[in-house]
Coordinates of C-alpha atoms in Angstrom, one line a residue:
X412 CA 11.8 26.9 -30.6
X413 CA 11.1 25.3 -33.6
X414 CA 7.9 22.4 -33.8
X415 CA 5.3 20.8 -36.2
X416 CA 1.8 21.6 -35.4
X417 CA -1.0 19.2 -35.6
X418 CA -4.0 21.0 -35.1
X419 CA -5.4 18.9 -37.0
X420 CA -5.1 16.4 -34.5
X421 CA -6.8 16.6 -30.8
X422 CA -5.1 15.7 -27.7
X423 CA -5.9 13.1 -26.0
X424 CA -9.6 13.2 -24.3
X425 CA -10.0 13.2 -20.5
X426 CA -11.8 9.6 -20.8
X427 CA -9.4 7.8 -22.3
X428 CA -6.5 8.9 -19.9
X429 CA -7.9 7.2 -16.9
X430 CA -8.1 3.6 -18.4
X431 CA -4.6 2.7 -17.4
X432 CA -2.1 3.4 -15.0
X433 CA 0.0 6.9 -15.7
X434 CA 3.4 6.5 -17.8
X435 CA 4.3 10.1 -16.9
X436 CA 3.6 12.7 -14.2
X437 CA 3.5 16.5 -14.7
X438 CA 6.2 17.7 -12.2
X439 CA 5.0 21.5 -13.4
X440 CA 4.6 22.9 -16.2
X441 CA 3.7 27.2 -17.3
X442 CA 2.9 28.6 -20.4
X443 CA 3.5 32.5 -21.1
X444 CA 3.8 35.1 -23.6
X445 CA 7.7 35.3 -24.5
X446 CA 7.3 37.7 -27.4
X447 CA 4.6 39.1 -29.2
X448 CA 5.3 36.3 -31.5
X449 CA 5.4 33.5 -29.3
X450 CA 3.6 31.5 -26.3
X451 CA 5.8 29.0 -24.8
X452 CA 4.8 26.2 -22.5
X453 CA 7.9 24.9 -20.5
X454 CA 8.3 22.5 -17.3
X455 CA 9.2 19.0 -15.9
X456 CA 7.7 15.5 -16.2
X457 CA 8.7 12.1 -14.7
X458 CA 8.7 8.6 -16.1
X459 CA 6.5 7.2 -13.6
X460 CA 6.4 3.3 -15.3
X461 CA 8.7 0.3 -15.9
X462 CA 9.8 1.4 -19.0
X463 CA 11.8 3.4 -20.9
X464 CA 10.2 6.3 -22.9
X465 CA 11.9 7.2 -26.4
X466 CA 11.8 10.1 -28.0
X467 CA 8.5 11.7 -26.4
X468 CA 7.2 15.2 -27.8
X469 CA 5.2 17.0 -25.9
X470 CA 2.3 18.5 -27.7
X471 CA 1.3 22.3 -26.1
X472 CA -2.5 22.9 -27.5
X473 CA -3.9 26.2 -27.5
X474 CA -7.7 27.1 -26.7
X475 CA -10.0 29.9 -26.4
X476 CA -12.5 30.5 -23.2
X477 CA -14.8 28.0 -24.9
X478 CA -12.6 25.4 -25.0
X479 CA -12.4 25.1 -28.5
X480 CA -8.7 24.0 -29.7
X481 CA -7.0 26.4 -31.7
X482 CA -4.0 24.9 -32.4
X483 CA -1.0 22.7 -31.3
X484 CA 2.3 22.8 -31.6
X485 CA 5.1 20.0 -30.6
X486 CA 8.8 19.7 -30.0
X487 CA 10.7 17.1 -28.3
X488 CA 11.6 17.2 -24.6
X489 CA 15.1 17.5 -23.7
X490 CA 16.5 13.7 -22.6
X491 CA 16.4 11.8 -25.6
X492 CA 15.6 8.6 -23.7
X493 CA 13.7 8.9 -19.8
X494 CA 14.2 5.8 -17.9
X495 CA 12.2 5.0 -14.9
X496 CA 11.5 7.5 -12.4
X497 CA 14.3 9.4 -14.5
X498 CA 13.1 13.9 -14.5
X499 CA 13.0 15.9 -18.1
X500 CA 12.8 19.5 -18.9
X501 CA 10.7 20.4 -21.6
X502 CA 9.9 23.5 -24.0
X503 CA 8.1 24.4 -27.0
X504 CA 7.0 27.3 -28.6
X505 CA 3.9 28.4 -30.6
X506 CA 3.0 31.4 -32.2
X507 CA 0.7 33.6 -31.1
X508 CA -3.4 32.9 -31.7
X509 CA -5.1 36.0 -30.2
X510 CA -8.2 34.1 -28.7
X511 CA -5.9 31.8 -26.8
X512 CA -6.7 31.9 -22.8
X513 CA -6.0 28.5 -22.1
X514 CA -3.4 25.6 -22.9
X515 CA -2.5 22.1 -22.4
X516 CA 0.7 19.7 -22.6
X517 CA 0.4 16.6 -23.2
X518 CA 3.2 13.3 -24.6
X519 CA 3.7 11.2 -27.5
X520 CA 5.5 8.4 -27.6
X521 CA 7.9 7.8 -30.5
X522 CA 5.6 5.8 -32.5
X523 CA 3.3 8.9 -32.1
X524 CA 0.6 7.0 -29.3
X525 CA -0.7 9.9 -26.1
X526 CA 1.1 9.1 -23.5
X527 CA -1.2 8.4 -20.2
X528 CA -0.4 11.4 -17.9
X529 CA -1.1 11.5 -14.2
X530 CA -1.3 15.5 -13.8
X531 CA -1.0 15.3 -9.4
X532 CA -4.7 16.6 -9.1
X533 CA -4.6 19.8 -11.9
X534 CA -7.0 20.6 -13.9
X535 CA -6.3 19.3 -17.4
X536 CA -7.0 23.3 -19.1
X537 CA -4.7 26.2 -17.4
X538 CA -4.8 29.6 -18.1
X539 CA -1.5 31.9 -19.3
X540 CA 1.1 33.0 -16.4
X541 CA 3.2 35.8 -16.4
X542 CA 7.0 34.9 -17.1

């Protein structure tokens, strides 16, 4: 469960996400209470380019009902290397902020760059679901 966080650092913004074609889709993702130490955000995302993607983190951002980021946390997803139109699980864990009502995931690349996400319609803020 372990990560680093960045909160220092701000996902991606919305803007800059639609100026070029999607690297990877959201499949689904969830984020829940798992302790009373912990949120965890878990799902699936597709390589949906030519390429192959090394190493990508996802980064799970916390924020409260204003929107303002709390904090971040990251971790690795699970295949070390997804290949084109290849499917990953990932998971990561943050401790609790008690403000938090809404998260997002987003993806990193190795060399630490946002990955372009195509999230099938969503909205980009969700709120907590029950495990």
């Amino acid at each position: 469960m372990g990560g680093t966080s960045c909160a220092s650092k701000t996902p991606i913004p919305k803007k800059a996400e639609s100026r070029k074609s999607p690297q990877v889709q959201v499949i689904n993702w969830r984020w829940y209470q798992s302790s009373d130490l912990f949120f965890v955000a878990e799902g699936k995302i597709k390589n949906v380019c030519k390429e192959d993607l090394d190493q990508v983190k996802v980064v799970f951002s916390l924020y409260d009902k204003e929107g303002n980021l709390l904090k971040n946390e990251s971790a690795d997803i699970k295949s070390k290397t997804l290949g084109p139109g290849k499917v990953s699980l990932f998971r990561v864990a943050a401790t609790v902020h008690p403000k938090a009502c809404l998260a997002r995931v987003d993806f990193r690349d190795f060399y630490g760059d946002f990955l372009t996400v195509d999230r099938k319609g969503e909205s980009i803020l969700k709120p907590m679901t029950t495990p």
